[in-house]
Amino acid sequence: MIEFRGDLPGAESASGLALGVVEGRVFDETGRGLMGQLPWLEHHLDDAEFIGKTGQLLVVPGGEGSAYRRIAFVGLGSDPTAEQVRRAAGSAARALEQMPSVATTLHDHPLAGSAEGVGMGFVLGSYGFHRHKSEPKPSAIESIVLLGGGDAAVAEARRGATIAAGVTFARDLINTPAIGKAPATLAQIAVDMAAESGLRSRVLDGQQIEAEGLGGLRGVSLGAANPPRLVELWYEPADAKAFLAVVGKGIVFDSGGLSLKTAEGMETMKTDMSGAAAVFGAMKVIAALGLPVRVLGIAPLTENMPGGGALRPGDVLTARNGKTIEVLNTDAEGRLVLADGLSLAAEQSPDLIVDIATLTGSCAVALGDKIAGLFGADEPTGRVQAAADAAGERVWRLPLPEDYRKNIDSDVADMKNTGTRYGGAIHAALLLKEFVGDVPWAHLDIAGPARATEAEHYVAKGATGFGVRTIVQLARDMAK
Ligand code: BES
Ligand code: MN
Ligand code: ZN
């Protein structure tokens, strides 16, 4: 856990310094003072043609007369946004990862809320998944000194770090190999987190899943040796102003089932529970912040495996709300488990249901690997879009055309789990819509941004924890 403090006497004992630079090489007051004391720094900046463009980074030794061993200049561009501050802090965290203590001026920025972004960026940028390395090399950063920062800035930075801790909680679960997160194991981790956070939890085992009529989840679990679970987490503050339900896809490994994936297609499929992890991470944060919003988190957890008992193409499943689904491709399993999760959420009549899922490769084809697809009616997708924008997670709305519904018509059941050749993300979303009844609903397809193929700013290679920040922001907005 990184500590944050203000500008105490002795702060100059920090070993690293992160200076934000606005394009045109414009410094804040502290930066100007420092540049005056250490005139040779200008030459370093000249040599590197460093002017403070967005994402520009230059690390130099502090040199003689400097209180710092290493100085990182991070570019903020010409008109810095909150997201640029988060990214700058993340880049600085990675550039100064060997420094136990880092001083910064990044919070000292015209934007309101910059200190929150500094806290978030440093925690996220210091993240690594080292559990299985025999010689782990975690970030050395232990404390961040906000130069010139008072109590308010420190409190904001700590809030940013609290949100980031939910993201890193999710990242750890997602990066965990499938062998270490069977549904029962993952459910227990969620229950332990709930107990620590003051959340109420309920877990359904395989028999209860069958008895409760969760036919989609049960169907997907049939080919797996490890039995399924369904996790419900409740956050119920006395002063709740609204009721939000979040449902996350929790396929702890997606082999495709009998409609088997290729070897390459399976390489990253331990991350197919990123939606469930985002729900767990967000609820941990919402409880820690004490937001006055009632929140129900639901995560159907199972493996999708091709064992002897596996679901067969052509099988028909009955979901919790009584609707039937013909399974033509067992690799389109996410929508089957979400059908039950969404039905359960809708039964509680929340003000809003948001589901989050690594649902379709075609969403990643459409939007690339950094932008999530957002589906639903104008309202509430407007609110989800606004929350995502404020949180710094990129989402883009895709349509839910009524006339495409016929593409998932089945000859034998109420619907089938595949569509026509094109528009795969839309067909998946149209199926989900069948399970939310009249409750306002938005769907996030995070197949692209749940995982990063390379590290940049506050993102590490591997799990990103995408969605935690949007859900938290949505709860913050609903608390107003
Ligand atoms: N988990 C996958 C989607 C996915 C693919 C996520 C790649 C991240 C990266 C999902 O269960 C799946 O297999 N979807 C199929 C559906 C198809 C069979 C209708 C897909 O998108 O190809
Ligand atoms: Mn699949
Ligand atoms: Zn899947």
XYZ file of C-alpha atoms and ligand atoms in Angstrom:
504
model
C 0.000 0.000 0.000
C 1.518 3.342 -1.071
C 1.438 6.149 1.524
C 0.563 9.711 0.563
C 1.604 12.807 2.453
C 1.746 16.542 1.974
C 4.743 18.802 1.873
C 6.256 18.035 5.255
C 9.644 19.253 6.371
C 12.060 16.601 5.198
C 10.016 15.941 2.090
C 13.140 16.644 0.076
C 14.443 13.280 1.297
C 12.326 11.767 -1.478
C 14.546 9.841 -3.855
C 12.585 10.554 -7.019
C 10.805 13.575 -8.434
C 7.973 13.568 -10.998
C 7.410 16.943 -12.655
C 4.431 17.630 -14.897
C 5.236 19.773 -17.925
C 2.580 21.489 -20.024
C 3.340 21.718 -23.753
C 5.684 24.588 -24.521
C 7.797 23.555 -21.515
C 5.556 25.323 -19.027
C 6.192 24.437 -15.378
C 4.190 25.047 -12.244
C 5.737 27.206 -9.525
C 7.608 24.395 -7.785
C 8.940 23.195 -11.122
C 10.124 26.696 -12.023
C 11.911 27.039 -8.685
C 13.663 23.731 -9.169
C 14.695 24.518 -12.742
C 16.200 27.757 -11.420
C 18.257 25.855 -8.851
C 19.437 23.188 -11.276
C 20.073 25.079 -14.512
C 21.670 22.115 -16.323
C 18.289 20.403 -16.435
C 17.317 22.735 -19.292
C 20.143 21.267 -21.385
C 18.834 17.752 -20.814
C 15.416 18.890 -21.959
C 16.919 20.627 -25.029
C 18.938 17.538 -25.985
C 15.857 15.326 -25.746
C 13.673 17.885 -27.541
C 11.365 17.626 -24.576
C 8.619 20.232 -24.769
C 5.871 18.523 -22.736
C 3.852 16.843 -25.470
C 1.208 14.404 -24.231
C 2.887 11.190 -23.110
C 6.430 12.564 -23.505
C 8.733 11.247 -20.785
C 12.325 12.049 -19.888
C 14.181 10.619 -16.899
C 17.466 12.228 -15.835
C 19.752 11.845 -12.812
C 19.232 14.627 -10.279
C 22.948 15.328 -10.297
C 25.060 17.380 -7.922
C 23.181 19.804 -5.706
C 19.860 18.099 -6.275
C 17.867 16.575 -3.448
C 16.619 13.903 -5.874
C 18.429 10.940 -7.334
C 16.228 10.766 -10.366
C 13.888 13.267 -11.987
C 11.102 12.287 -14.386
C 9.629 14.970 -16.616
C 6.201 13.948 -17.878
C 4.406 15.744 -20.684
C 0.809 16.841 -20.109
C 0.087 18.308 -23.567
C -1.253 21.777 -24.211
C -4.594 21.493 -22.445
C -4.249 18.802 -19.785
C -7.264 16.699 -18.889
C -7.882 14.648 -15.753
C -6.976 11.529 -17.735
C -3.646 13.053 -18.769
C -2.807 13.631 -15.115
C -3.623 9.964 -14.321
C -1.496 8.792 -17.233
C 1.374 11.097 -16.333
C 1.343 9.759 -12.767
C 1.257 6.212 -14.133
C 4.204 6.858 -16.461
C 6.131 8.463 -13.619
C 5.421 5.477 -11.369
C 6.904 3.130 -13.971
C 9.876 5.393 -14.745
C 10.711 5.824 -11.041
C 9.859 2.310 -9.899
C 13.222 1.901 -8.151
C 12.701 4.961 -5.946
C 11.171 4.198 -2.499
C 9.852 7.730 -2.171
C 8.691 9.999 -4.985
C 7.883 13.693 -4.710
C 5.591 15.255 -7.282
C 3.820 18.425 -8.332
C 1.350 16.666 -10.618
C -1.556 17.362 -8.245
C -0.758 21.067 -8.429
C -2.715 21.574 -11.540
C -5.524 23.900 -12.612
C -7.889 20.936 -12.883
C -10.083 20.161 -9.911
C -9.551 16.618 -8.699
C -6.006 16.264 -10.020
C -4.786 14.873 -6.723
C -7.241 11.975 -7.031
C -5.741 11.216 -10.437
C -2.233 11.358 -8.988
C -3.162 8.826 -6.311
C -4.824 6.585 -8.856
C -2.053 6.880 -11.441
C 0.771 6.088 -9.028
C -0.975 3.037 -7.559
C -2.007 1.658 -10.963
C 1.376 2.453 -12.526
C 3.175 0.562 -9.733
C 1.100 -2.572 -10.300
C 2.659 -5.844 -11.354
C 1.633 -9.493 -11.074
C 4.627 -11.184 -9.459
C 3.041 -14.166 -7.696
C 4.603 -16.851 -9.853
C 8.072 -15.333 -10.335
C 10.837 -16.940 -8.306
C 12.634 -13.585 -8.325
C 9.871 -11.009 -8.159
C 10.844 -7.401 -8.871
C 7.960 -5.331 -7.556
C 7.966 -1.530 -7.659
C 9.938 -0.024 -4.774
C 7.637 2.984 -4.415
C 6.350 3.212 -0.840
C 5.421 6.837 -0.468
C 4.364 9.803 -2.566
C 4.982 13.350 -1.382
C 2.606 15.954 -2.806
C 4.874 19.030 -2.893
C 2.949 22.032 -1.596
C -0.084 19.807 -1.056
C -2.327 20.320 1.969
C -4.712 17.988 3.747
C -7.351 18.267 1.020
C -4.917 17.179 -1.690
C -3.701 14.273 0.425
C -7.283 13.133 1.080
C -8.051 13.288 -2.658
C -4.922 11.312 -3.516
C -5.871 8.647 -0.976
C -9.337 8.421 -2.511
C -7.710 7.874 -5.911
C -5.566 5.152 -4.358
C -8.677 3.519 -2.855
C -10.308 3.359 -6.272
C -7.066 2.030 -7.762
C -6.954 -0.688 -5.088
C -10.270 -1.988 -6.460
C -8.732 -2.037 -9.939
C -5.628 -3.911 -8.783
C -7.816 -6.355 -6.841
C -9.598 -7.122 -10.126
C -6.303 -7.296 -12.055
C -4.908 -9.871 -9.616
C -7.979 -12.100 -9.999
C -7.877 -11.815 -13.793
C -4.132 -12.495 -14.029
C -4.475 -15.568 -11.804
C -4.167 -18.759 -13.872
C -7.386 -20.743 -14.237
C -5.902 -23.607 -12.218
C -5.881 -21.273 -9.217
C -9.387 -19.872 -9.578
C -11.918 -22.670 -9.894
C -15.438 -21.245 -9.373
C -15.527 -22.316 -5.708
C -12.125 -20.728 -5.078
C -13.025 -17.472 -6.793
C -16.337 -17.356 -4.939
C -14.489 -17.764 -1.634
C -12.147 -14.897 -2.520
C -15.196 -12.718 -3.223
C -16.827 -13.758 0.059
C -13.638 -12.969 2.016
C -13.391 -9.567 0.348
C -17.076 -8.967 1.157
C -16.545 -9.823 4.831
C -13.581 -7.430 5.023
C -15.555 -4.696 3.264
C -18.780 -5.053 5.244
C -20.768 -6.429 2.305
C -23.375 -9.143 2.656
C -22.771 -12.160 0.437
C -24.618 -15.235 -0.756
C -23.141 -18.055 -2.825
C -25.170 -20.649 -4.717
C -23.494 -24.019 -5.280
C -24.129 -26.431 -8.144
C -27.249 -27.961 -6.606
C -28.750 -24.589 -5.701
C -28.006 -23.296 -9.194
C -30.052 -26.171 -10.592
C -32.816 -25.805 -7.990
C -33.081 -22.045 -8.611
C -33.590 -22.620 -12.325
C -30.332 -21.068 -13.514
C -30.344 -23.226 -16.633
C -27.878 -21.117 -18.620
C -25.179 -21.255 -15.963
C -25.839 -24.922 -15.290
C -25.694 -25.759 -19.001
C -22.328 -24.092 -19.516
C -20.910 -25.848 -16.445
C -21.818 -29.370 -17.610
C -18.519 -30.099 -19.350
C -16.360 -28.966 -16.442
C -14.958 -31.046 -13.589
C -15.120 -28.079 -11.208
C -18.704 -27.186 -10.203
C -20.148 -23.707 -10.832
C -21.027 -20.991 -8.321
C -23.156 -17.886 -8.378
C -21.984 -15.036 -6.162
C -24.282 -12.286 -4.914
C -22.816 -9.320 -3.040
C -25.027 -6.732 -1.354
C -24.017 -3.265 -0.246
C -26.926 -1.731 1.644
C -26.189 1.590 3.327
C -28.981 3.095 5.449
C -28.891 6.363 3.491
C -29.156 4.849 -0.022
C -30.382 7.316 -2.667
C -30.626 4.805 -5.524
C -30.303 1.096 -6.287
C -27.742 -0.168 -8.808
C -27.272 -3.786 -9.908
C -24.082 -4.906 -11.672
C -23.705 -8.296 -13.320
C -20.319 -9.635 -14.453
C -19.436 -12.548 -16.713
C -17.330 -15.012 -14.747
C -16.004 -17.690 -17.092
C -12.832 -18.688 -15.247
C -11.608 -20.422 -18.387
C -13.199 -20.436 -21.836
C -12.049 -23.403 -23.937
C -15.097 -22.908 -26.148
C -16.610 -26.177 -24.898
C -17.379 -28.721 -27.630
C -17.262 -25.838 -30.132
C -13.604 -25.827 -29.171
C -11.420 -22.764 -29.663
C -8.031 -22.960 -31.382
C -4.926 -23.330 -29.220
C -4.097 -19.690 -29.858
C -7.640 -18.597 -29.124
C -7.421 -20.183 -25.674
C -4.135 -18.585 -24.609
C -5.772 -15.599 -22.936
C -9.028 -17.218 -21.854
C -8.206 -17.215 -18.144
C -9.238 -13.547 -18.466
C -12.830 -14.426 -19.428
C -13.955 -13.606 -15.871
C -12.898 -9.960 -16.203
C -16.508 -8.807 -15.901
C -16.981 -10.654 -12.595
C -13.645 -9.278 -11.358
C -14.758 -5.744 -12.256
C -17.946 -6.251 -10.225
C -15.953 -7.481 -7.209
C -13.387 -4.678 -7.480
C -16.045 -1.984 -7.872
C -18.036 -3.225 -4.874
C -14.904 -3.233 -2.729
C -14.362 0.442 -3.652
C -18.012 1.473 -3.257
C -18.039 0.028 0.267
C -14.685 1.638 1.121
C -15.941 5.050 -0.038
C -19.215 4.535 1.845
C -21.287 5.786 -1.092
C -25.005 6.231 -0.268
C -26.195 3.864 -3.002
C -27.605 0.380 -2.639
C -25.616 -1.982 -4.866
C -26.197 -5.599 -5.812
C -23.326 -7.400 -7.525
C -23.956 -10.700 -9.294
C -21.320 -12.986 -10.781
C -22.128 -16.352 -12.381
C -18.886 -18.339 -12.209
C -18.025 -21.437 -14.242
C -15.493 -22.966 -16.564
C -16.494 -23.609 -20.182
C -14.992 -27.048 -20.833
C -15.578 -29.916 -23.292
C -15.812 -32.797 -20.777
C -17.932 -35.893 -21.322
C -21.039 -34.307 -19.830
C -20.664 -31.147 -21.894
C -23.433 -29.184 -23.480
C -23.959 -30.202 -27.111
C -24.731 -27.959 -30.074
C -28.491 -28.253 -30.499
C -29.238 -28.526 -26.788
C -31.928 -26.234 -25.399
C -31.605 -24.492 -22.038
C -34.244 -22.775 -19.924
C -32.985 -19.653 -18.202
C -34.097 -18.309 -14.824
C -36.857 -16.139 -16.335
C -38.349 -19.139 -18.189
C -37.138 -18.209 -21.674
C -35.494 -20.968 -23.711
C -32.235 -20.765 -25.659
C -31.051 -23.169 -28.346
C -27.281 -23.552 -28.045
C -25.815 -23.820 -31.538
C -22.299 -22.806 -30.557
C -21.038 -23.711 -27.097
C -18.381 -20.997 -27.412
C -21.117 -18.348 -27.204
C -21.389 -19.182 -23.493
C -21.141 -15.764 -21.899
C -24.654 -14.762 -22.902
C -25.982 -18.039 -21.430
C -24.626 -17.374 -17.939
C -25.531 -13.686 -18.144
C -29.128 -14.600 -19.028
C -29.483 -16.012 -15.509
C -27.488 -13.245 -13.840
C -29.581 -10.553 -15.518
C -32.840 -12.352 -14.665
C -31.848 -12.476 -10.989
C -30.894 -8.792 -11.043
C -34.176 -7.786 -12.710
C -36.184 -9.662 -10.036
C -34.857 -7.162 -7.472
C -36.229 -4.170 -9.466
C -33.136 -1.965 -9.246
C -33.096 1.542 -10.775
C -30.455 0.371 -13.232
C -28.729 -2.854 -14.284
C -25.281 -2.679 -15.843
C -23.674 -5.855 -17.084
C -20.027 -6.153 -18.009
C -18.547 -9.024 -19.990
C -15.691 -10.135 -22.240
C -18.514 -11.192 -24.499
C -17.548 -11.169 -28.171
C -14.455 -11.154 -30.333
C -16.440 -9.125 -32.820
C -16.703 -6.198 -30.407
C -12.909 -6.149 -30.258
C -12.827 -6.355 -34.074
C -15.140 -3.332 -34.263
C -13.565 -1.085 -31.627
C -10.028 -2.387 -31.137
C -8.515 -3.391 -27.835
C -8.790 -0.110 -25.939
C -12.475 0.749 -26.299
C -15.455 -1.119 -24.884
C -18.824 -1.445 -26.634
C -21.806 0.117 -24.859
C -25.350 -1.059 -25.594
C -28.783 -0.098 -24.327
C -31.463 2.554 -24.651
C -30.475 6.257 -24.967
C -31.066 6.491 -21.282
C -29.340 4.867 -19.311
C -26.430 4.525 -21.768
C -25.985 8.307 -21.596
C -25.334 8.026 -17.878
C -22.902 5.138 -18.336
C -21.087 7.015 -21.107
C -20.758 10.078 -18.851
C -19.450 7.954 -15.971
C -16.913 6.218 -18.224
C -15.750 9.570 -19.656
C -15.280 11.015 -16.180
C -13.460 7.889 -15.005
C -11.116 7.831 -18.001
C -12.311 4.517 -19.455
C -13.082 4.552 -23.159
C -16.481 3.235 -24.263
C -18.370 3.683 -27.525
C -22.066 3.166 -28.073
C -23.175 0.535 -30.569
C -26.776 0.061 -31.748
C -29.422 -2.472 -30.732
C -31.548 -2.579 -33.898
C -34.946 -4.221 -33.383
C -34.962 -5.698 -36.899
C -31.809 -7.705 -36.113
C -33.717 -9.616 -33.428
C -34.956 -12.064 -36.051
C -31.334 -13.118 -36.623
C -31.414 -14.904 -33.265
C -34.795 -16.560 -33.879
C -34.603 -20.311 -33.284
C -36.571 -23.063 -35.017
C -37.113 -24.891 -31.742
C -36.686 -22.411 -28.851
C -37.369 -18.756 -27.989
C -33.982 -17.755 -29.355
C -30.625 -19.225 -30.381
C -27.242 -18.247 -29.018
C -25.681 -17.335 -32.362
C -26.598 -14.734 -34.963
C -25.807 -14.258 -38.630
C -22.269 -13.796 -39.911
C -21.856 -10.075 -39.173
C -22.673 -7.976 -36.118
C -21.767 -10.586 -33.507
C -21.550 -8.094 -30.637
C -25.023 -6.786 -31.474
C -26.604 -10.245 -31.617
C -25.111 -11.085 -28.230
C -26.473 -7.848 -26.768
C -29.913 -8.472 -28.294
C -30.011 -11.834 -26.548
C -29.112 -10.273 -23.195
C -31.936 -7.757 -23.604
C -34.419 -10.653 -23.370
C -33.537 -11.109 -19.693
C -33.830 -7.647 -18.154
C -37.600 -7.219 -18.358
C -38.585 -3.572 -17.932
C -35.582 -2.567 -15.852
C -33.317 0.154 -17.350
C -30.218 -1.663 -18.566
C -26.832 -1.017 -20.148
C -24.360 -3.615 -21.408
C -20.583 -3.201 -21.625
C -18.698 -5.582 -23.934
C -15.088 -5.400 -22.698
C -13.590 -8.220 -24.822
C -11.048 -5.690 -26.176
C -9.954 -3.507 -23.252
C -10.041 -6.139 -20.477
C -6.500 -7.100 -21.425
C -3.490 -5.101 -22.603
C -0.912 -6.609 -24.958
C 1.696 -4.103 -23.773
C 2.273 -1.762 -20.861
C 1.609 1.971 -21.209
C 1.099 4.818 -18.708
C -0.903 3.323 -15.789
C -1.701 0.093 -17.617
C 0.446 -3.001 -17.111
C 0.652 -5.826 -19.636
C -2.138 -8.348 -18.983
C -5.303 -7.618 -17.037
C -6.382 -3.951 -16.995
C -9.247 -4.121 -14.502
C -11.343 -2.234 -17.045
C -14.808 -1.319 -15.799
C -14.103 -0.932 -12.082
C -13.664 2.832 -12.422
C -16.766 3.288 -14.578
C -18.972 1.337 -12.160
C -17.590 3.277 -9.184
C -18.157 6.579 -10.986
C -21.693 5.537 -11.880
C -22.390 4.802 -8.215
C -20.888 8.164 -7.277
C -23.154 9.862 -9.814
C -26.220 7.973 -8.560
C -25.369 8.992 -4.989
C -25.854 12.670 -5.861
N -14.870 -15.079 -24.382
C -15.180 -15.048 -25.761
C -15.020 -13.658 -26.369
C -13.608 -13.146 -26.444
C -12.819 -13.459 -27.538
C -13.106 -12.330 -25.467
C -11.546 -12.967 -27.610
C -11.812 -11.829 -25.535
C -11.030 -12.149 -26.613
C -16.625 -15.491 -25.989
O -17.103 -16.420 -25.105
C -16.699 -16.102 -27.350
O -16.070 -17.089 -27.548
N -17.461 -15.478 -28.251
C -17.592 -15.937 -29.570
C -19.058 -15.985 -29.931
C -19.352 -16.700 -31.222
C -19.066 -18.169 -31.065
C -20.810 -16.474 -31.569
C -16.850 -14.973 -30.476
O -16.896 -13.761 -30.226
O -16.165 -15.432 -31.376
Mn -16.653 -18.410 -25.650
Zn -16.242 -16.407 -23.231
